[in-house]
GROMACS .gro file of C-alpha atoms in nm:
model
  388
    1MET     CA    1  13.722   3.491  -4.047
    2GLN     CA    2  13.768   3.221  -3.753
    3ILE     CA    3  13.484   3.217  -3.503
    4ASP     CA    4  13.616   3.163  -3.131
    5LEU     CA    5  13.328   2.915  -3.054
    6ILE     CA    6  13.474   2.920  -2.679
    7ALA     CA    7  13.489   3.302  -2.625
    8SER     CA    8  13.128   3.334  -2.774
    9LEU     CA    9  12.962   3.074  -2.557
   10PHE     CA   10  13.125   3.241  -2.247
   11SER     CA   11  13.038   3.630  -2.363
   12LEU     CA   12  12.688   3.406  -2.440
   13ALA     CA   13  12.678   3.271  -2.102
   14VAL     CA   14  12.739   3.624  -1.952
   15LEU     CA   15  12.466   3.803  -2.153
   16LEU     CA   16  12.256   3.608  -1.998
   17ILE     CA   17  12.261   3.627  -1.693
   18LEU     CA   18  12.321   3.970  -1.690
   19MET     CA   19  11.977   3.996  -1.897
   20GLY     CA   20  11.851   3.800  -1.649
   21LEU     CA   21  11.926   4.035  -1.327
   22TRP     CA   22  11.803   4.284  -1.553
   23MET     CA   23  11.441   4.159  -1.609
   24LEU     CA   24  11.462   4.093  -1.262
   25ALA     CA   25  11.476   4.392  -1.161
   26ALA     CA   26  11.254   4.583  -1.423
   27SER     CA   27  10.975   4.329  -1.297
   28PHE     CA   28  10.976   4.534  -0.950
   29THR     CA   29  10.894   4.852  -1.156
   30ARG     CA   30  10.695   4.728  -1.461
   31ASP     CA   31  10.290   4.649  -1.411
   32GLU     CA   32  10.206   4.371  -1.187
   33ALA     CA   33   9.979   4.216  -1.398
   34HIS     CA   34  10.313   4.099  -1.571
   35ARG     CA   35  10.529   4.066  -1.271
   36GLN     CA   36  10.507   3.674  -1.290
   37GLN     CA   37  10.615   3.636  -1.625
   38MET     CA   38  10.908   3.835  -1.628
   39ARG     CA   39  11.030   3.683  -1.327
   40LEU     CA   40  10.964   3.360  -1.507
   41TRP     CA   41  11.172   3.465  -1.777
   42ALA     CA   42  11.424   3.608  -1.601
   43LEU     CA   43  11.509   3.282  -1.441
   44ALA     CA   44  11.537   3.104  -1.761
   45ASN     CA   45  11.803   3.338  -1.841
   46LEU     CA   46  11.963   3.244  -1.573
   47VAL     CA   47  11.957   2.907  -1.634
   48MET     CA   48  12.050   2.970  -1.980
   49GLY     CA   49  12.324   3.159  -1.928
   50ILE     CA   50  12.471   2.856  -1.687
   51ALA     CA   51  12.344   2.645  -1.944
   52TYR     CA   52  12.600   2.833  -2.196
   53GLY     CA   53  12.878   2.839  -1.942
   54LEU     CA   54  12.872   2.470  -1.942
   55PHE     CA   55  12.896   2.481  -2.320
   56SER     CA   56  13.195   2.711  -2.310
   57SER     CA   57  13.353   2.486  -2.023
   58ARG     CA   58  13.372   2.174  -2.297
   59LEU     CA   59  13.752   2.118  -2.272
   60THR     CA   60  13.750   2.104  -1.892
   61LEU     CA   61  13.479   1.965  -1.752
   62PRO     CA   62  13.330   1.623  -1.857
   63LEU     CA   63  13.093   1.524  -2.125
   64SER     CA   64  12.803   1.423  -1.890
   65TRP     CA   65  12.834   1.846  -1.775
   66THR     CA   66  12.875   2.043  -2.098
   67LEU     CA   67  12.661   1.809  -2.309
   68VAL     CA   68  12.389   1.627  -2.085
   69VAL     CA   69  12.343   1.887  -1.809
   70ALA     CA   70  12.412   2.166  -2.009
   71ASN     CA   71  12.130   2.076  -2.273
   72PHE     CA   72  11.909   1.968  -2.039
   73LEU     CA   73  11.970   2.320  -1.885
   74LEU     CA   74  11.876   2.471  -2.223
   75ALA     CA   75  11.585   2.284  -2.269
   76LEU     CA   76  11.385   2.386  -1.918
   77ALA     CA   77  11.515   2.704  -1.970
   78TYR     CA   78  11.324   2.717  -2.303
   79GLY     CA   79  11.072   2.573  -2.173
   80ALA     CA   80  11.034   2.844  -1.892
   81TYR     CA   81  11.066   3.066  -2.176
   82ALA     CA   82  10.689   2.868  -2.349
   83VAL     CA   83  10.513   2.870  -2.037
   84ALA     CA   84  10.602   3.283  -1.930
   85LEU     CA   85  10.446   3.322  -2.326
   86ALA     CA   86  10.147   3.078  -2.262
   87SER     CA   87  10.098   3.290  -1.903
   88LEU     CA   88  10.136   3.603  -2.093
   89PHE     CA   89   9.903   3.550  -2.357
   90GLY     CA   90   9.643   3.374  -2.150
   91GLN     CA   91   9.669   3.023  -2.320
   92ARG     CA   92   9.678   2.650  -2.189
   93HIS     CA   93  10.101   2.584  -2.093
   94TYR     CA   94  10.058   2.222  -2.208
   95LEU     CA   95  10.310   2.162  -1.882
   96LEU     CA   96  10.284   1.846  -1.911
   97ILE     CA   97  10.395   1.783  -2.224
   98LYS     CA   98  10.675   2.024  -2.200
   99ILE     CA   99  10.794   1.859  -1.855
  100LEU     CA  100  10.800   1.489  -2.050
  101SER     CA  101  10.932   1.596  -2.375
  102ILE     CA  102  11.222   1.753  -2.180
  103SER     CA  103  11.272   1.445  -1.959
  104LEU     CA  104  11.293   1.172  -2.162
  105GLY     CA  105  11.522   1.390  -2.396
  106THR     CA  106  11.767   1.446  -2.105
  107PHE     CA  107  11.719   1.045  -2.071
  108ALA     CA  108  11.744   0.942  -2.401
  109LEU     CA  109  12.064   1.159  -2.434
  110TYR     CA  110  12.232   1.047  -2.093
  111TYR     CA  111  12.166   0.702  -2.198
  112PHE     CA  112  12.331   0.695  -2.557
  113GLU     CA  113  12.624   0.978  -2.462
  114ILE     CA  114  12.737   0.854  -2.107
  115ILE     CA  115  12.630   0.542  -2.036
  116ARG     CA  116  12.678   0.361  -2.382
  117SER     CA  117  12.898   0.606  -2.475
  118ASP     CA  118  12.735   0.625  -2.850
  119ASP     CA  119  12.737   0.989  -3.003
  120SER     CA  120  12.610   0.852  -3.337
  121TYR     CA  121  12.253   0.964  -3.236
  122ARG     CA  122  12.357   1.303  -3.107
  123ILE     CA  123  12.197   1.533  -3.369
  124LEU     CA  124  11.855   1.340  -3.330
  125LEU     CA  125  11.850   1.329  -2.948
  126LEU     CA  126  11.929   1.726  -2.919
  127ALA     CA  127  11.695   1.849  -3.180
  128GLY     CA  128  11.412   1.603  -2.992
  129LEU     CA  129  11.526   1.746  -2.645
  130THR     CA  130  11.465   2.142  -2.762
  131LEU     CA  131  11.201   2.074  -3.098
  132VAL     CA  132  10.895   2.028  -2.903
  133VAL     CA  133  10.935   2.319  -2.612
  134TRP     CA  134  11.022   2.560  -2.934
  135THR     CA  135  10.692   2.457  -3.126
  136LEU     CA  136  10.436   2.463  -2.821
  137ALA     CA  137  10.622   2.845  -2.762
  138LEU     CA  138  10.589   2.886  -3.156
  139LEU     CA  139  10.247   2.788  -3.119
  140HIS     CA  140  10.167   3.022  -2.825
  141CYS     CA  141  10.299   3.292  -3.046
  142ILE     CA  142  10.108   3.245  -3.332
  143GLY     CA  143   9.729   3.199  -3.121
  144ALA     CA  144   9.854   3.535  -2.996
  145TRP     CA  145   9.939   3.782  -3.361
  146ARG     CA  146   9.596   3.548  -3.440
  147GLN     CA  147   9.406   3.808  -3.137
  148GLN     CA  148   9.651   4.104  -3.202
  149HIS     CA  149   9.868   4.157  -3.489
  150SER     CA  150  10.137   4.320  -3.255
  151PRO     CA  151  10.488   4.355  -3.427
  152HIS     CA  152  10.650   4.256  -3.165
  153VAL     CA  153  10.460   3.939  -3.111
  154ILE     CA  154  10.551   3.873  -3.497
  155PHE     CA  155  10.927   3.938  -3.403
  156MET     CA  156  10.917   3.638  -3.153
  157THR     CA  157  10.701   3.411  -3.416
  158LEU     CA  158  10.989   3.433  -3.647
  159THR     CA  159  11.261   3.452  -3.373
  160LEU     CA  160  11.127   3.082  -3.267
  161ALA     CA  161  11.039   2.964  -3.615
  162SER     CA  162  11.385   3.018  -3.704
  163LEU     CA  163  11.483   2.822  -3.397
  164ILE     CA  164  11.331   2.520  -3.525
  165LEU     CA  165  11.454   2.542  -3.851
  166VAL     CA  166  11.748   2.537  -3.713
  167SER     CA  167  11.704   2.192  -3.592
  168LEU     CA  168  11.525   2.106  -3.906
  169THR     CA  169  11.829   2.171  -4.126
  170ARG     CA  170  12.086   1.979  -3.936
  171LEU     CA  171  11.855   1.673  -3.905
  172LEU     CA  172  11.840   1.735  -4.321
  173ALA     CA  173  12.220   1.803  -4.311
  174ALA     CA  174  12.298   1.479  -4.053
  175TRP     CA  175  12.004   1.287  -4.301
  176TYR     CA  176  12.206   1.376  -4.590
  177SER     CA  177  12.538   1.297  -4.472
  178SER     CA  178  12.436   0.995  -4.316
  179ASP     CA  179  12.547   1.080  -4.010
  180PHE     CA  180  12.367   1.214  -3.697
  181GLY     CA  181  12.685   1.212  -3.479
  182TYR     CA  182  12.858   1.477  -3.629
  183GLN     CA  183  13.176   1.247  -3.737
  184THR     CA  184  13.143   1.430  -4.125
  185LEU     CA  185  12.997   1.785  -3.995
  186PRO     CA  186  13.334   1.976  -3.868
  187ASP     CA  187  13.225   2.182  -3.652
  188PHE     CA  188  13.332   2.494  -3.842
  189SER     CA  189  13.146   2.345  -4.157
  190ALA     CA  190  12.906   2.604  -4.316
  191ILE     CA  191  12.552   2.489  -4.191
  192ILE     CA  192  12.711   2.446  -3.807
  193LYS     CA  193  12.811   2.788  -3.839
  194THR     CA  194  12.543   2.927  -3.962
  195THR     CA  195  12.296   2.742  -3.697
  196THR     CA  196  12.509   2.806  -3.415
  197PHE     CA  197  12.520   3.182  -3.515
  198VAL     CA  198  12.145   3.158  -3.488
  199LEU     CA  199  12.118   2.935  -3.170
  200ILE     CA  200  12.391   3.232  -3.032
  201LEU     CA  201  12.167   3.507  -3.131
  202ALA     CA  202  11.841   3.347  -3.048
  203PRO     CA  203  11.765   3.428  -2.645
  204PRO     CA  204  11.874   3.803  -2.647
  205LEU     CA  205  11.661   3.880  -2.893
  206LEU     CA  206  11.378   3.666  -2.737
  207THR     CA  207  11.436   3.841  -2.385
  208VAL     CA  208  11.434   4.203  -2.592
  209GLY     CA  209  11.094   4.101  -2.750
  210PHE     CA  210  10.932   3.926  -2.477
  211PHE     CA  211  11.024   4.263  -2.264
  212MET     CA  212  10.927   4.450  -2.582
  213ILE     CA  213  10.545   4.261  -2.557
  214CYS     CA  214  10.488   4.296  -2.171
  215ALA     CA  215  10.536   4.692  -2.235
  216ASP     CA  216  10.282   4.665  -2.508
  217TYR     CA  217  10.036   4.459  -2.285
  218THR     CA  218  10.126   4.745  -1.986
  219GLN     CA  219  10.043   5.053  -2.174
  220GLN     CA  220   9.708   4.871  -2.364
  221ARG     CA  221   9.596   4.743  -1.984
  222PHE     CA  222   9.673   5.112  -1.867
  223LYS     CA  223   9.456   5.245  -2.188
  224THR     CA  224   9.162   5.025  -2.093
  225LEU     CA  225   9.189   5.070  -1.745
  226ALA     CA  226   9.153   5.475  -1.818
  227ASN     CA  227   8.884   5.403  -1.993
  228LEU     CA  228   8.679   5.205  -1.711
  229ASP     CA  229   8.485   5.321  -1.383
  230SER     CA  230   8.691   5.214  -1.085
  231LEU     CA  231   8.392   5.093  -0.900
  232THR     CA  232   8.163   4.908  -1.121
  233GLY     CA  233   8.408   4.810  -1.420
  234ILE     CA  234   8.193   4.905  -1.666
  235ASN     CA  235   8.268   5.254  -1.906
  236ASN     CA  236   8.366   5.529  -1.730
  237ARG     CA  237   8.165   5.890  -1.786
  238ARG     CA  238   8.487   6.005  -2.064
  239ALA     CA  239   8.442   5.657  -2.243
  240THR     CA  240   8.079   5.660  -2.272
  241LEU     CA  241   8.091   6.002  -2.414
  242ALA     CA  242   8.325   5.912  -2.665
  243LEU     CA  243   8.137   5.570  -2.764
  244ALA     CA  244   7.825   5.781  -2.789
  245GLU     CA  245   7.987   5.995  -2.989
  246GLN     CA  246   8.096   5.770  -3.232
  247ALA     CA  247   7.776   5.606  -3.215
  248LEU     CA  248   7.617   5.920  -3.344
  249ALA     CA  249   7.914   5.982  -3.627
  250ASN     CA  250   7.811   5.587  -3.768
  251GLN     CA  251   7.449   5.714  -3.760
  252HIS     CA  252   7.481   5.984  -3.959
  253ARG     CA  253   7.685   5.769  -4.241
  254HIS     CA  254   7.464   5.507  -4.235
  255GLY     CA  255   7.086   5.596  -4.111
  256GLY     CA  256   6.898   5.434  -3.849
  257ASP     CA  257   6.758   5.500  -3.533
  258LEU     CA  258   6.948   5.586  -3.169
  259CYS     CA  259   6.854   5.632  -2.832
  260CYS     CA  260   6.961   5.735  -2.460
  261VAL     CA  261   6.860   5.597  -2.169
  262MET     CA  262   6.953   5.775  -1.840
  263MET     CA  263   6.888   5.625  -1.514
  264ASP     CA  264   6.936   5.668  -1.126
  265VAL     CA  265   6.896   5.508  -0.832
  266ASP     CA  266   6.614   5.596  -0.645
  267HIS     CA  267   6.696   5.746  -0.246
  268PHE     CA  268   7.068   5.621  -0.315
  269LYS     CA  269   7.129   5.876  -0.035
  270ASN     CA  270   6.972   5.721   0.207
  271VAL     CA  271   7.147   5.403   0.154
  272ASN     CA  272   7.476   5.573   0.204
  273ASP     CA  273   7.333   5.758   0.506
  274ASN     CA  274   7.186   5.423   0.674
  275HIS     CA  275   7.409   5.165   0.588
  276GLY     CA  276   7.718   5.296   0.488
  277HIS     CA  277   7.913   5.424   0.177
  278ALA     CA  278   8.098   5.068   0.155
  279VAL     CA  279   7.760   4.910   0.104
  280GLY     CA  280   7.603   5.171  -0.141
  281ASP     CA  281   7.945   5.084  -0.346
  282GLU     CA  282   7.866   4.712  -0.355
  283LEU     CA  283   7.507   4.765  -0.419
  284LEU     CA  284   7.593   4.961  -0.729
  285LYS     CA  285   7.863   4.689  -0.846
  286LYS     CA  286   7.587   4.421  -0.810
  287LEU     CA  287   7.305   4.643  -0.984
  288THR     CA  288   7.571   4.754  -1.264
  289ALA     CA  289   7.601   4.354  -1.349
  290LEU     CA  290   7.214   4.301  -1.326
  291MET     CA  291   7.184   4.534  -1.592
  292GLN     CA  292   7.506   4.428  -1.778
  293GLY     CA  293   7.283   4.085  -1.855
  294ARG     CA  294   7.031   4.219  -1.988
  295ILE     CA  295   7.127   4.498  -2.241
  296ARG     CA  296   7.240   4.370  -2.639
  297ARG     CA  297   7.571   4.356  -2.731
  298GLY     CA  298   7.687   4.646  -2.882
  299ASP     CA  299   7.505   4.900  -2.672
  300ILE     CA  300   7.689   5.115  -2.471
  301PHE     CA  301   7.677   5.128  -2.123
  302GLY     CA  302   7.865   5.349  -1.878
  303ARG     CA  303   7.842   5.493  -1.505
  304LEU     CA  304   7.841   5.890  -1.558
  305GLY     CA  305   7.893   5.950  -1.174
  306GLY     CA  306   7.754   5.864  -0.803
  307GLU     CA  307   7.410   5.644  -0.846
  308GLU     CA  308   7.370   5.761  -1.256
  309PHE     CA  309   7.422   5.591  -1.551
  310ALA     CA  310   7.363   5.642  -1.931
  311LEU     CA  311   7.316   5.348  -2.215
  312PHE     CA  312   7.298   5.415  -2.596
  313LEU     CA  313   7.121   5.181  -2.811
  314PRO     CA  314   7.211   5.206  -3.166
  315ASN     CA  315   6.936   5.091  -3.439
  316ALA     CA  316   6.668   5.110  -3.128
  317ASP     CA  317   6.390   5.336  -3.140
  318GLU     CA  318   6.214   5.497  -2.864
  319ALA     CA  319   5.964   5.236  -2.828
  320GLN     CA  320   6.235   4.920  -2.825
  321ALA     CA  321   6.423   5.175  -2.624
  322ALA     CA  322   6.144   5.229  -2.343
  323LYS     CA  323   6.086   4.821  -2.341
  324LEU     CA  324   6.445   4.760  -2.268
  325ALA     CA  325   6.424   5.038  -1.963
  326ASP     CA  326   6.075   4.894  -1.856
  327THR     CA  327   6.254   4.527  -1.845
  328LEU     CA  328   6.554   4.697  -1.637
  329ARG     CA  329   6.326   4.920  -1.425
  330GLN     CA  330   6.160   4.560  -1.312
  331ALA     CA  331   6.408   4.356  -1.278
  332ILE     CA  332   6.538   4.562  -1.011
  333ALA     CA  333   6.227   4.626  -0.848
  334ASP     CA  334   6.191   4.239  -0.781
  335THR     CA  335   6.583   4.184  -0.704
  336HIS     CA  336   6.666   4.136  -0.339
  337ILE     CA  337   7.058   4.274  -0.317
  338THR     CA  338   7.239   4.068  -0.038
  339THR     CA  339   7.527   4.280   0.108
  340THR     CA  340   7.832   4.132   0.262
  341LYS     CA  341   7.741   4.263   0.540
  342GLY     CA  342   7.405   3.997   0.579
  343GLY     CA  343   7.135   4.311   0.503
  344ALA     CA  344   6.905   4.228   0.187
  345LEU     CA  345   6.815   4.557   0.029
  346GLN     CA  346   6.543   4.683  -0.208
  347VAL     CA  347   6.594   4.939  -0.425
  348THR     CA  348   6.402   5.115  -0.731
  349VAL     CA  349   6.579   5.281  -1.012
  350SER     CA  350   6.374   5.583  -1.260
  351PHE     CA  351   6.460   5.587  -1.594
  352GLY     CA  352   6.475   5.831  -1.875
  353VAL     CA  353   6.457   5.791  -2.253
  354ALA     CA  354   6.516   5.998  -2.542
  355GLN     CA  355   6.525   5.970  -2.933
  356ARG     CA  356   6.733   6.123  -3.113
  357ARG     CA  357   6.591   6.335  -3.332
  358HIS     CA  358   6.727   6.428  -3.671
  359ARG     CA  359   7.101   6.292  -3.730
  360ASP     CA  360   7.203   6.677  -3.677
  361GLU     CA  361   7.156   6.695  -3.334
  362PRO     CA  362   7.445   6.679  -3.114
  363LEU     CA  363   7.450   6.440  -2.792
  364SER     CA  364   7.469   6.768  -2.568
  365GLN     CA  365   7.097   6.792  -2.697
  366LEU     CA  366   7.057   6.422  -2.686
  367LEU     CA  367   7.180   6.341  -2.284
  368SER     CA  368   6.960   6.697  -2.206
  369ARG     CA  369   6.659   6.536  -2.325
  370ALA     CA  370   6.695   6.211  -2.172
  371ASP     CA  371   6.831   6.409  -1.808
  372SER     CA  372   6.481   6.590  -1.858
  373ALA     CA  373   6.271   6.254  -1.909
  374LEU     CA  374   6.468   6.124  -1.595
  375TYR     CA  375   6.391   6.420  -1.367
  376GLU     CA  376   6.048   6.388  -1.445
  377ALA     CA  377   6.002   6.032  -1.395
  378LYS     CA  378   6.166   6.145  -1.045
  379HIS     CA  379   5.944   6.419  -1.041
  380GLN     CA  380   5.610   6.148  -1.105
  381GLY     CA  381   5.703   5.929  -0.797
  382ARG     CA  382   6.011   5.748  -0.938
  383ASN     CA  383   6.064   5.375  -1.024
  384ARG     CA  384   5.922   5.459  -1.378
  385VAL     CA  385   6.038   5.513  -1.711
  386VAL     CA  386   5.952   5.817  -1.886
  387VAL     CA  387   5.992   5.886  -2.269
  388MET     CA  388   6.032   6.250  -2.365
   0.00000   0.00000   0.00000
């Protein structure tokens, strides 16, 4: 079956422009954290659509437009793809390398094809123009895949690897035939047909893959936010208790100690009444940061509500838990917390500690005993640690 290459290129140009406009519109309804990356990708699709439109006009427009400008825009769009991926994955952009490779490749293509009218190096020049940005985009995806085995990231990785394989295949075919200028490789040879088909399919596939990755990241971000306290950024009550249940289940299976530390800011109502709720919120955030810097990795720390916090310590007995609680108590008592209003506040915190008595003790009972210890600490005069 004969393929109408010109019609295929024009159809791809229209499709990419439509996909660019679609992603641009979609970016206004998606998570704000990924809007910039989606808009950059949309812009890249629009640029790539123009590039393929120029490719489809090679019978009517001059070579400087259909070859040099079109391939420059194509490489620029793929460079934008790579930057969008790096930004989405939180990786280094390598922007200078991408700009230099595209600039040098475009200059070399212009010099040989337009100034010298020499097309004997065309395959080398076209491969060099895009191979660097494809490789960097592939490395961005591989880095993201190592952190999280997402099927959509794997899909993007395989698509980019296919593009690189296309360039290497064309280079190998050119080397085998001693022709880097398409002189003995007709437009519709098996190699050119296959590799051109991959090049045509790649941008729409990459766009769908990128959109799905953004959707995955948005879903993951919302899931994370649902487990965090909106004020302090630590675990909220639901997440804290869920993690505590997991810790109790692990202790039941593997043994070891587990302690619960309940804590409550002393006279916090006075802070709100005398300084305002904004200062009270700021105080809670700074107290949270102070305590976070002193607990162990693996400890479960969360805000249960108001000025009340809970800390679960796997593999710690009540003596170790009491020692950590007293360290936190002393650090807070010794700290003057400066607020944005310029005032310095000094507050204290009371702590109640309870160790799980046996492996079948439910979380509710452990929390109740720790809460009773906290109540006793308040009753004894506050700013102290009581072990129940």
